[in-house]
Amino acid sequence: MAYLVTGGTGKTGMRLARLLKDASLPVLLASRRGAAGALDGFEAVRFDWTDKSTFENPFTHTFPNGEQIKGVYLVPPEMPEPAPAMNEFIDYAMSRGVRRFALLAGTSATKGGPFVGKVWEKLADSGVECGILSPTWFMENFTEWLHPQTIKNENKFYTACGDGKTAFISANDVALCEFHALTDEKPVNDNILVTGSECLSMDDVAAIVGKVAGRKIEHVRISPEETTKRHLESGMPEYLAQYIGFLESNTSRGSEAWERSDVEKLTRKPPQRFTEWAEEHKNEF
């Protein structure tokens, strides 16, 4: 059995690919850049959600021992309505023999709802084996995505999260959940709440990051509208900038203060704590 990782150069995709390779499982990366954007030591094919002529590329790839792709990790593309393209690919993949999928959703996703909700519904109604992964805010937002530049340049980061707390999760733990959702003998066939073991406010995060970095880091409170404006000015697509503002507003009202987690149940190990993660990444702040 071989595995296809869409979004193979992304935050969770590349980590999942390494886990599969370390387990000696055949893995193929799919991305718009194809082999040109592949991680060292990995095979990749060109794949574009907006170009269905590329959907066949993973399935015409020849694996060393003739393996066939039976499991697919689905990462939503950066577009306002990913479901039509993703659902069309799911149908195509099923026609090529794929029987298990793992979908990266999020704690805000609902079956049948907006964004990936229709993809979740598609998988649930298709009779395939599937795991719906619903992570909260990533710890890596402070080193890889939303906040690293202002932390480095201003000793600050800006959010509309207020006093709201979050059960932050590391991308490594998300990838480990993906790995088990794809490879465990027993399929999940359910939503997996991918959250950490402790709830922290953004002020708590600023204190932890400041301690490991050896300097004061400040969490600056702004409005959801200011969050959206800042991300638009950084070049983020409008729909995504607005969505981040929406998520931060919800976080301020307690939406991410999860008191339960499915991580240990699925992976047989507790999720990493933020303090431990921050210490490992202290040279990146």
PDB file of C-alpha atoms in Angstrom:
ATOM      1  CA  MET A   1       0.000   0.000   0.000  1.00  0.00           C
ATOM      2  CA  ALA A   2       1.255   3.464  -0.905  1.00  0.00           C
ATOM      3  CA  TYR A   3       0.177   6.860   0.409  1.00  0.00           C
ATOM      4  CA  LEU A   4      -0.437  10.163  -1.338  1.00  0.00           C
ATOM      5  CA  VAL A   5       0.153  13.385   0.589  1.00  0.00           C
ATOM      6  CA  THR A   6      -1.472  16.469  -0.928  1.00  0.00           C
ATOM      7  CA  GLY A   7      -0.033  19.739   0.284  1.00  0.00           C
ATOM      8  CA  GLY A   8       3.187  17.765   0.473  1.00  0.00           C
ATOM      9  CA  THR A   9       5.391  20.786   1.059  1.00  0.00           C
ATOM     10  CA  GLY A  10       3.159  22.297   3.738  1.00  0.00           C
ATOM     11  CA  LYS A  11       3.341  22.446   7.509  1.00  0.00           C
ATOM     12  CA  THR A  12       1.676  19.095   8.216  1.00  0.00           C
ATOM     13  CA  GLY A  13       2.200  17.366   4.875  1.00  0.00           C
ATOM     14  CA  MET A  14       5.977  17.348   5.035  1.00  0.00           C
ATOM     15  CA  ARG A  15       5.937  16.067   8.597  1.00  0.00           C
ATOM     16  CA  LEU A  16       3.508  13.282   7.688  1.00  0.00           C
ATOM     17  CA  ALA A  17       5.679  12.345   4.706  1.00  0.00           C
ATOM     18  CA  ARG A  18       8.691  11.912   6.967  1.00  0.00           C
ATOM     19  CA  LEU A  19       6.718   9.717   9.374  1.00  0.00           C
ATOM     20  CA  LEU A  20       5.574   7.491   6.514  1.00  0.00           C
ATOM     21  CA  LYS A  21       9.086   7.236   5.125  1.00  0.00           C
ATOM     22  CA  ASP A  22      10.553   6.479   8.559  1.00  0.00           C
ATOM     23  CA  ALA A  23       8.032   3.620   8.797  1.00  0.00           C
ATOM     24  CA  SER A  24       9.293   2.315   5.420  1.00  0.00           C
ATOM     25  CA  LEU A  25       5.928   3.004   3.793  1.00  0.00           C
ATOM     26  CA  PRO A  26       5.835   4.169   0.153  1.00  0.00           C
ATOM     27  CA  VAL A  27       4.825   7.832  -0.008  1.00  0.00           C
ATOM     28  CA  LEU A  28       4.282  10.265  -2.861  1.00  0.00           C
ATOM     29  CA  LEU A  29       4.036  14.034  -2.477  1.00  0.00           C
ATOM     30  CA  ALA A  30       1.608  16.100  -4.533  1.00  0.00           C
ATOM     31  CA  SER A  31       2.028  19.828  -5.035  1.00  0.00           C
ATOM     32  CA  ARG A  32       1.679  22.482  -7.707  1.00  0.00           C
ATOM     33  CA  ARG A  33       5.450  22.551  -8.207  1.00  0.00           C
ATOM     34  CA  GLY A  34       5.748  18.788  -8.496  1.00  0.00           C
ATOM     35  CA  ALA A  35       9.272  17.391  -8.297  1.00  0.00           C
ATOM     36  CA  ALA A  36      10.752  20.908  -8.283  1.00  0.00           C
ATOM     37  CA  GLY A  37       9.275  21.573  -4.858  1.00  0.00           C
ATOM     38  CA  ALA A  38       9.801  18.139  -3.311  1.00  0.00           C
ATOM     39  CA  LEU A  39      11.587  17.522  -0.046  1.00  0.00           C
ATOM     40  CA  ASP A  40      15.002  15.918  -0.391  1.00  0.00           C
ATOM     41  CA  GLY A  41      14.703  12.163  -0.705  1.00  0.00           C
ATOM     42  CA  PHE A  42      11.007  12.193  -1.660  1.00  0.00           C
ATOM     43  CA  GLU A  43       9.268  11.599  -4.952  1.00  0.00           C
ATOM     44  CA  ALA A  44       6.611  14.079  -6.029  1.00  0.00           C
ATOM     45  CA  VAL A  45       4.185  14.754  -8.851  1.00  0.00           C
ATOM     46  CA  ARG A  46       2.542  17.909 -10.093  1.00  0.00           C
ATOM     47  CA  PHE A  47      -0.946  18.299  -8.665  1.00  0.00           C
ATOM     48  CA  ASP A  48      -3.212  21.330  -8.825  1.00  0.00           C
ATOM     49  CA  TRP A  49      -6.690  21.405  -7.318  1.00  0.00           C
ATOM     50  CA  THR A  50      -7.752  23.905  -9.981  1.00  0.00           C
ATOM     51  CA  ASP A  51      -6.575  21.699 -12.860  1.00  0.00           C
ATOM     52  CA  LYS A  52      -8.346  18.355 -12.883  1.00  0.00           C
ATOM     53  CA  SER A  53      -6.078  17.124 -15.674  1.00  0.00           C
ATOM     54  CA  THR A  54      -3.436  16.708 -12.932  1.00  0.00           C
ATOM     55  CA  PHE A  55      -5.642  14.419 -10.844  1.00  0.00           C
ATOM     56  CA  GLU A  56      -4.364  11.339 -12.667  1.00  0.00           C
ATOM     57  CA  ASN A  57      -0.680  12.134 -12.103  1.00  0.00           C
ATOM     58  CA  PRO A  58      -0.345  10.405  -8.711  1.00  0.00           C
ATOM     59  CA  PHE A  59      -1.996   7.269 -10.056  1.00  0.00           C
ATOM     60  CA  THR A  60       0.267   6.959 -13.083  1.00  0.00           C
ATOM     61  CA  HIS A  61       3.351   7.195 -10.876  1.00  0.00           C
ATOM     62  CA  THR A  62       5.353   3.966 -10.684  1.00  0.00           C
ATOM     63  CA  PHE A  63       6.397   2.889  -7.204  1.00  0.00           C
ATOM     64  CA  PRO A  64       9.526   0.693  -6.837  1.00  0.00           C
ATOM     65  CA  ASN A  65       7.603  -2.448  -5.915  1.00  0.00           C
ATOM     66  CA  GLY A  66       4.474  -1.748  -7.899  1.00  0.00           C
ATOM     67  CA  GLU A  67       2.455  -0.513  -4.925  1.00  0.00           C
ATOM     68  CA  GLN A  68      -0.869   1.186  -5.524  1.00  0.00           C
ATOM     69  CA  ILE A  69      -2.116   4.287  -3.707  1.00  0.00           C
ATOM     70  CA  LYS A  70      -4.699   3.225  -1.144  1.00  0.00           C
ATOM     71  CA  GLY A  71      -4.525   6.093   1.350  1.00  0.00           C
ATOM     72  CA  VAL A  72      -4.688   9.855   0.716  1.00  0.00           C
ATOM     73  CA  TYR A  73      -4.077  12.828   2.994  1.00  0.00           C
ATOM     74  CA  LEU A  74      -6.278  15.739   1.942  1.00  0.00           C
ATOM     75  CA  VAL A  75      -5.124  19.297   2.652  1.00  0.00           C
ATOM     76  CA  PRO A  76      -7.622  21.960   1.546  1.00  0.00           C
ATOM     77  CA  PRO A  77      -6.253  24.372  -1.055  1.00  0.00           C
ATOM     78  CA  GLU A  78      -6.147  28.085  -0.343  1.00  0.00           C
ATOM     79  CA  MET A  79      -9.421  29.049  -1.985  1.00  0.00           C
ATOM     80  CA  PRO A  80     -12.743  30.265  -0.543  1.00  0.00           C
ATOM     81  CA  GLU A  81     -14.715  27.189  -1.646  1.00  0.00           C
ATOM     82  CA  PRO A  82     -12.462  24.111  -1.849  1.00  0.00           C
ATOM     83  CA  ALA A  83     -15.229  21.491  -1.692  1.00  0.00           C
ATOM     84  CA  PRO A  84     -16.135  21.227  -5.410  1.00  0.00           C
ATOM     85  CA  ALA A  85     -12.557  20.499  -6.500  1.00  0.00           C
ATOM     86  CA  MET A  86     -11.789  18.272  -3.520  1.00  0.00           C
ATOM     87  CA  ASN A  87     -14.970  16.241  -3.878  1.00  0.00           C
ATOM     88  CA  GLU A  88     -14.308  15.712  -7.576  1.00  0.00           C
ATOM     89  CA  PHE A  89     -10.835  14.426  -6.737  1.00  0.00           C
ATOM     90  CA  ILE A  90     -12.240  12.142  -4.034  1.00  0.00           C
ATOM     91  CA  ASP A  91     -14.514  10.554  -6.625  1.00  0.00           C
ATOM     92  CA  TYR A  92     -11.579  10.133  -8.990  1.00  0.00           C
ATOM     93  CA  ALA A  93      -9.334   8.663  -6.288  1.00  0.00           C
ATOM     94  CA  MET A  94     -12.034   6.193  -5.290  1.00  0.00           C
ATOM     95  CA  SER A  95     -12.349   5.128  -8.929  1.00  0.00           C
ATOM     96  CA  ARG A  96      -8.596   4.393  -8.829  1.00  0.00           C
ATOM     97  CA  GLY A  97      -8.900   2.184  -5.766  1.00  0.00           C
ATOM     98  CA  VAL A  98      -8.337   4.543  -2.828  1.00  0.00           C
ATOM     99  CA  ARG A  99     -10.237   3.345   0.210  1.00  0.00           C
ATOM    100  CA  ARG A 100      -8.931   5.522   3.033  1.00  0.00           C
ATOM    101  CA  PHE A 101      -8.693   9.285   3.428  1.00  0.00           C
ATOM    102  CA  ALA A 102      -7.524  11.629   6.178  1.00  0.00           C
ATOM    103  CA  LEU A 103      -8.849  15.196   5.907  1.00  0.00           C
ATOM    104  CA  LEU A 104      -7.246  18.222   7.540  1.00  0.00           C
ATOM    105  CA  ALA A 105     -10.212  20.244   8.787  1.00  0.00           C
ATOM    106  CA  GLY A 106     -10.145  22.344  11.965  1.00  0.00           C
ATOM    107  CA  THR A 107     -12.012  22.860  15.206  1.00  0.00           C
ATOM    108  CA  SER A 108     -14.299  25.369  13.489  1.00  0.00           C
ATOM    109  CA  ALA A 109     -15.338  22.863  10.800  1.00  0.00           C
ATOM    110  CA  THR A 110     -18.733  21.170  10.889  1.00  0.00           C
ATOM    111  CA  LYS A 111     -20.004  18.297   8.789  1.00  0.00           C
ATOM    112  CA  GLY A 112     -21.913  19.792   5.873  1.00  0.00           C
ATOM    113  CA  GLY A 113     -20.864  23.308   6.843  1.00  0.00           C
ATOM    114  CA  PRO A 114     -18.794  25.881   4.944  1.00  0.00           C
ATOM    115  CA  PHE A 115     -15.249  25.512   3.623  1.00  0.00           C
ATOM    116  CA  VAL A 116     -14.228  21.861   4.256  1.00  0.00           C
ATOM    117  CA  GLY A 117     -17.571  20.922   5.811  1.00  0.00           C
ATOM    118  CA  LYS A 118     -18.892  19.694   2.465  1.00  0.00           C
ATOM    119  CA  VAL A 119     -15.750  17.591   1.996  1.00  0.00           C
ATOM    120  CA  TRP A 120     -16.292  16.038   5.420  1.00  0.00           C
ATOM    121  CA  GLU A 121     -19.881  15.275   4.417  1.00  0.00           C
ATOM    122  CA  LYS A 122     -18.721  13.791   1.112  1.00  0.00           C
ATOM    123  CA  LEU A 123     -16.317  11.402   2.823  1.00  0.00           C
ATOM    124  CA  ALA A 124     -18.860  10.396   5.457  1.00  0.00           C
ATOM    125  CA  ASP A 125     -21.489   9.652   2.817  1.00  0.00           C
ATOM    126  CA  SER A 126     -19.161   7.813   0.418  1.00  0.00           C
ATOM    127  CA  GLY A 127     -18.660   4.691   2.503  1.00  0.00           C
ATOM    128  CA  VAL A 128     -14.863   5.013   2.530  1.00  0.00           C
ATOM    129  CA  GLU A 129     -12.626   4.756   5.573  1.00  0.00           C
ATOM    130  CA  CYS A 130     -11.848   8.258   6.771  1.00  0.00           C
ATOM    131  CA  GLY A 131     -10.505  10.339   9.614  1.00  0.00           C
ATOM    132  CA  ILE A 132     -11.469  13.999   9.962  1.00  0.00           C
ATOM    133  CA  LEU A 133      -8.649  15.805  11.753  1.00  0.00           C
ATOM    134  CA  SER A 134      -9.735  18.930  13.637  1.00  0.00           C
ATOM    135  CA  PRO A 135      -6.725  20.759  15.072  1.00  0.00           C
ATOM    136  CA  THR A 136      -6.876  24.001  17.004  1.00  0.00           C
ATOM    137  CA  TRP A 137      -4.296  26.812  16.630  1.00  0.00           C
ATOM    138  CA  PHE A 138      -0.815  25.488  15.800  1.00  0.00           C
ATOM    139  CA  MET A 139       2.160  26.272  17.994  1.00  0.00           C
ATOM    140  CA  GLU A 140       4.055  26.854  14.743  1.00  0.00           C
ATOM    141  CA  ASN A 141       1.994  29.988  14.102  1.00  0.00           C
ATOM    142  CA  PHE A 142       4.636  31.703  16.225  1.00  0.00           C
ATOM    143  CA  THR A 143       7.578  30.439  14.144  1.00  0.00           C
ATOM    144  CA  GLU A 144       6.296  29.649  10.652  1.00  0.00           C
ATOM    145  CA  TRP A 145       3.175  31.594   9.778  1.00  0.00           C
ATOM    146  CA  LEU A 146       1.257  34.380  11.494  1.00  0.00           C
ATOM    147  CA  HIS A 147       3.625  35.912  14.030  1.00  0.00           C
ATOM    148  CA  PRO A 148       7.366  35.208  13.502  1.00  0.00           C
ATOM    149  CA  GLN A 149       8.250  38.505  11.808  1.00  0.00           C
ATOM    150  CA  THR A 150       6.764  40.776  14.456  1.00  0.00           C
ATOM    151  CA  ILE A 151       8.221  38.634  17.244  1.00  0.00           C
ATOM    152  CA  LYS A 152      11.681  38.951  15.700  1.00  0.00           C
ATOM    153  CA  ASN A 153      11.442  42.585  14.603  1.00  0.00           C
ATOM    154  CA  GLU A 154       9.235  44.181  17.266  1.00  0.00           C
ATOM    155  CA  ASN A 155       9.279  41.727  20.201  1.00  0.00           C
ATOM    156  CA  LYS A 156       5.500  41.704  19.810  1.00  0.00           C
ATOM    157  CA  PHE A 157       2.696  39.752  18.235  1.00  0.00           C
ATOM    158  CA  TYR A 158      -0.815  40.994  17.504  1.00  0.00           C
ATOM    159  CA  THR A 159      -4.126  39.136  17.899  1.00  0.00           C
ATOM    160  CA  ALA A 160      -7.824  39.680  18.503  1.00  0.00           C
ATOM    161  CA  CYS A 161      -7.905  36.716  20.894  1.00  0.00           C
ATOM    162  CA  GLY A 162      -8.185  38.859  24.020  1.00  0.00           C
ATOM    163  CA  ASP A 163      -8.150  36.727  27.172  1.00  0.00           C
ATOM    164  CA  GLY A 164      -9.400  33.669  25.300  1.00  0.00           C
ATOM    165  CA  LYS A 165      -7.453  30.488  25.897  1.00  0.00           C
ATOM    166  CA  THR A 166      -6.323  27.883  23.380  1.00  0.00           C
ATOM    167  CA  ALA A 167      -5.266  24.243  23.716  1.00  0.00           C
ATOM    168  CA  PHE A 168      -2.360  24.782  21.307  1.00  0.00           C
ATOM    169  CA  ILE A 169      -1.137  21.782  19.309  1.00  0.00           C
ATOM    170  CA  SER A 170       2.197  21.194  17.586  1.00  0.00           C
ATOM    171  CA  ALA A 171       2.374  20.349  13.888  1.00  0.00           C
ATOM    172  CA  ASN A 172       4.324  17.215  14.825  1.00  0.00           C
ATOM    173  CA  ASP A 173       1.391  15.980  16.890  1.00  0.00           C
ATOM    174  CA  VAL A 174      -1.025  16.804  14.077  1.00  0.00           C
ATOM    175  CA  ALA A 175       1.132  14.824  11.652  1.00  0.00           C
ATOM    176  CA  LEU A 176       1.290  11.895  14.063  1.00  0.00           C
ATOM    177  CA  CYS A 177      -2.508  11.853  14.212  1.00  0.00           C
ATOM    178  CA  GLU A 178      -2.612  11.909  10.414  1.00  0.00           C
ATOM    179  CA  PHE A 179      -0.176   9.008  10.299  1.00  0.00           C
ATOM    180  CA  HIS A 180      -2.331   6.859  12.558  1.00  0.00           C
ATOM    181  CA  ALA A 181      -5.540   7.865  10.783  1.00  0.00           C
ATOM    182  CA  LEU A 182      -4.041   6.617   7.523  1.00  0.00           C
ATOM    183  CA  THR A 183      -2.108   3.558   8.662  1.00  0.00           C
ATOM    184  CA  ASP A 184      -3.798   2.007  11.710  1.00  0.00           C
ATOM    185  CA  GLU A 185      -5.493  -1.271  10.894  1.00  0.00           C
ATOM    186  CA  LYS A 186      -8.792  -0.074  12.360  1.00  0.00           C
ATOM    187  CA  PRO A 187     -10.163   3.005  10.575  1.00  0.00           C
ATOM    188  CA  VAL A 188     -11.168   6.036  12.623  1.00  0.00           C
ATOM    189  CA  ASN A 189     -14.349   6.861  10.683  1.00  0.00           C
ATOM    190  CA  ASP A 190     -14.938   9.840  12.951  1.00  0.00           C
ATOM    191  CA  ASN A 191     -13.880  13.375  13.804  1.00  0.00           C
ATOM    192  CA  ILE A 192     -10.566  13.560  15.674  1.00  0.00           C
ATOM    193  CA  LEU A 193     -10.192  16.521  18.040  1.00  0.00           C
ATOM    194  CA  VAL A 194      -6.508  17.404  17.732  1.00  0.00           C
ATOM    195  CA  THR A 195      -5.862  19.651  20.717  1.00  0.00           C
ATOM    196  CA  GLY A 196      -3.162  20.052  23.330  1.00  0.00           C
ATOM    197  CA  SER A 197      -3.193  19.107  26.986  1.00  0.00           C
ATOM    198  CA  GLU A 198      -3.240  22.649  28.421  1.00  0.00           C
ATOM    199  CA  CYS A 199      -5.125  25.854  27.696  1.00  0.00           C
ATOM    200  CA  LEU A 200      -3.094  29.050  27.433  1.00  0.00           C
ATOM    201  CA  SER A 201      -3.999  32.655  26.720  1.00  0.00           C
ATOM    202  CA  MET A 202      -1.967  34.707  24.268  1.00  0.00           C
ATOM    203  CA  ASP A 203      -0.551  36.588  27.248  1.00  0.00           C
ATOM    204  CA  ASP A 204       0.606  33.218  28.624  1.00  0.00           C
ATOM    205  CA  VAL A 205       2.245  32.476  25.277  1.00  0.00           C
ATOM    206  CA  ALA A 206       4.025  35.838  25.284  1.00  0.00           C
ATOM    207  CA  ALA A 207       5.428  35.099  28.746  1.00  0.00           C
ATOM    208  CA  ILE A 208       6.637  31.620  27.745  1.00  0.00           C
ATOM    209  CA  VAL A 209       8.204  32.782  24.488  1.00  0.00           C
ATOM    210  CA  GLY A 210       9.826  35.716  26.261  1.00  0.00           C
ATOM    211  CA  LYS A 211      11.315  33.440  28.901  1.00  0.00           C
ATOM    212  CA  VAL A 212      12.918  31.031  26.432  1.00  0.00           C
ATOM    213  CA  ALA A 213      13.999  33.864  24.096  1.00  0.00           C
ATOM    214  CA  GLY A 214      15.587  35.809  26.931  1.00  0.00           C
ATOM    215  CA  ARG A 215      13.731  39.051  26.257  1.00  0.00           C
ATOM    216  CA  LYS A 216      10.303  40.542  26.852  1.00  0.00           C
ATOM    217  CA  ILE A 217       7.679  39.573  24.264  1.00  0.00           C
ATOM    218  CA  GLU A 218       4.371  41.440  24.276  1.00  0.00           C
ATOM    219  CA  HIS A 219       0.948  40.282  23.135  1.00  0.00           C
ATOM    220  CA  VAL A 220      -0.763  43.324  21.618  1.00  0.00           C
ATOM    221  CA  ARG A 221      -4.553  43.160  21.674  1.00  0.00           C
ATOM    222  CA  ILE A 222      -6.292  44.393  18.554  1.00  0.00           C
ATOM    223  CA  SER A 223      -9.759  44.073  17.029  1.00  0.00           C
ATOM    224  CA  PRO A 224     -10.778  41.371  14.526  1.00  0.00           C
ATOM    225  CA  GLU A 225     -10.989  44.102  11.879  1.00  0.00           C
ATOM    226  CA  GLU A 226      -7.420  45.151  12.645  1.00  0.00           C
ATOM    227  CA  THR A 227      -6.312  41.519  12.410  1.00  0.00           C
ATOM    228  CA  THR A 228      -7.869  41.243   8.968  1.00  0.00           C
ATOM    229  CA  LYS A 229      -6.310  44.539   7.861  1.00  0.00           C
ATOM    230  CA  ARG A 230      -2.829  43.530   9.036  1.00  0.00           C
ATOM    231  CA  HIS A 231      -2.955  40.230   7.170  1.00  0.00           C
ATOM    232  CA  LEU A 232      -4.318  41.855   4.023  1.00  0.00           C
ATOM    233  CA  GLU A 233      -1.402  44.282   4.108  1.00  0.00           C
ATOM    234  CA  SER A 234       0.993  41.332   4.381  1.00  0.00           C
ATOM    235  CA  GLY A 235      -0.388  39.880   1.140  1.00  0.00           C
ATOM    236  CA  MET A 236      -2.752  37.260   2.546  1.00  0.00           C
ATOM    237  CA  PRO A 237      -5.812  36.486   0.357  1.00  0.00           C
ATOM    238  CA  GLU A 238      -8.869  38.454   1.471  1.00  0.00           C
ATOM    239  CA  TYR A 239     -11.019  35.444   2.353  1.00  0.00           C
ATOM    240  CA  LEU A 240      -8.228  34.010   4.521  1.00  0.00           C
ATOM    241  CA  ALA A 241      -7.467  37.308   6.252  1.00  0.00           C
ATOM    242  CA  GLN A 242     -11.151  37.676   7.101  1.00  0.00           C
ATOM    243  CA  TYR A 243     -11.273  34.078   8.309  1.00  0.00           C
ATOM    244  CA  ILE A 244      -8.319  34.615  10.659  1.00  0.00           C
ATOM    245  CA  GLY A 245     -10.097  37.639  12.114  1.00  0.00           C
ATOM    246  CA  PHE A 246     -13.233  35.532  12.566  1.00  0.00           C
ATOM    247  CA  LEU A 247     -11.301  32.718  14.267  1.00  0.00           C
ATOM    248  CA  GLU A 248      -9.502  35.094  16.614  1.00  0.00           C
ATOM    249  CA  SER A 249     -12.793  36.732  17.552  1.00  0.00           C
ATOM    250  CA  ASN A 250     -14.231  33.304  18.352  1.00  0.00           C
ATOM    251  CA  THR A 251     -11.118  32.436  20.341  1.00  0.00           C
ATOM    252  CA  SER A 252     -11.641  35.531  22.489  1.00  0.00           C
ATOM    253  CA  ARG A 253     -15.023  34.057  23.435  1.00  0.00           C
ATOM    254  CA  GLY A 254     -13.581  30.687  24.446  1.00  0.00           C
ATOM    255  CA  SER A 255     -14.045  28.614  21.283  1.00  0.00           C
ATOM    256  CA  GLU A 256     -10.568  27.048  21.510  1.00  0.00           C
ATOM    257  CA  ALA A 257     -10.394  26.381  25.257  1.00  0.00           C
ATOM    258  CA  TRP A 258     -10.864  22.653  24.751  1.00  0.00           C
ATOM    259  CA  GLU A 259     -10.853  20.482  27.851  1.00  0.00           C
ATOM    260  CA  ARG A 260     -10.623  17.209  25.952  1.00  0.00           C
ATOM    261  CA  SER A 261      -8.349  15.835  23.255  1.00  0.00           C
ATOM    262  CA  ASP A 262      -8.330  12.725  21.077  1.00  0.00           C
ATOM    263  CA  VAL A 263      -4.582  12.855  20.453  1.00  0.00           C
ATOM    264  CA  GLU A 264      -3.411  10.394  23.094  1.00  0.00           C
ATOM    265  CA  LYS A 265      -6.276   8.013  22.360  1.00  0.00           C
ATOM    266  CA  LEU A 266      -5.215   7.835  18.714  1.00  0.00           C
ATOM    267  CA  THR A 267      -1.420   8.065  18.970  1.00  0.00           C
ATOM    268  CA  ARG A 268      -0.869   6.407  22.365  1.00  0.00           C
ATOM    269  CA  LYS A 269       1.227   9.370  23.526  1.00  0.00           C
ATOM    270  CA  PRO A 270       0.287  12.719  25.100  1.00  0.00           C
ATOM    271  CA  PRO A 271       0.548  15.867  22.990  1.00  0.00           C
ATOM    272  CA  GLN A 272       3.542  18.115  23.472  1.00  0.00           C
ATOM    273  CA  ARG A 273       3.191  20.970  25.940  1.00  0.00           C
ATOM    274  CA  PHE A 274       3.775  24.518  24.728  1.00  0.00           C
ATOM    275  CA  THR A 275       6.669  25.183  27.118  1.00  0.00           C
ATOM    276  CA  GLU A 276       8.553  22.141  25.832  1.00  0.00           C
ATOM    277  CA  TRP A 277       7.878  23.130  22.227  1.00  0.00           C
ATOM    278  CA  ALA A 278       9.016  26.719  22.836  1.00  0.00           C
ATOM    279  CA  GLU A 279      12.261  25.539  24.414  1.00  0.00           C
ATOM    280  CA  GLU A 280      12.972  23.395  21.344  1.00  0.00           C
ATOM    281  CA  HIS A 281      12.398  26.394  19.063  1.00  0.00           C
ATOM    282  CA  LYS A 282      13.972  29.148  21.162  1.00  0.00           C
ATOM    283  CA  ASN A 283      16.523  30.008  18.476  1.00  0.00           C
ATOM    284  CA  GLU A 284      13.693  30.828  16.049  1.00  0.00           C
ATOM    285  CA  PHE A 285      12.212  33.653  18.114  1.00  0.00           C
TER     286      PHE A 285
END
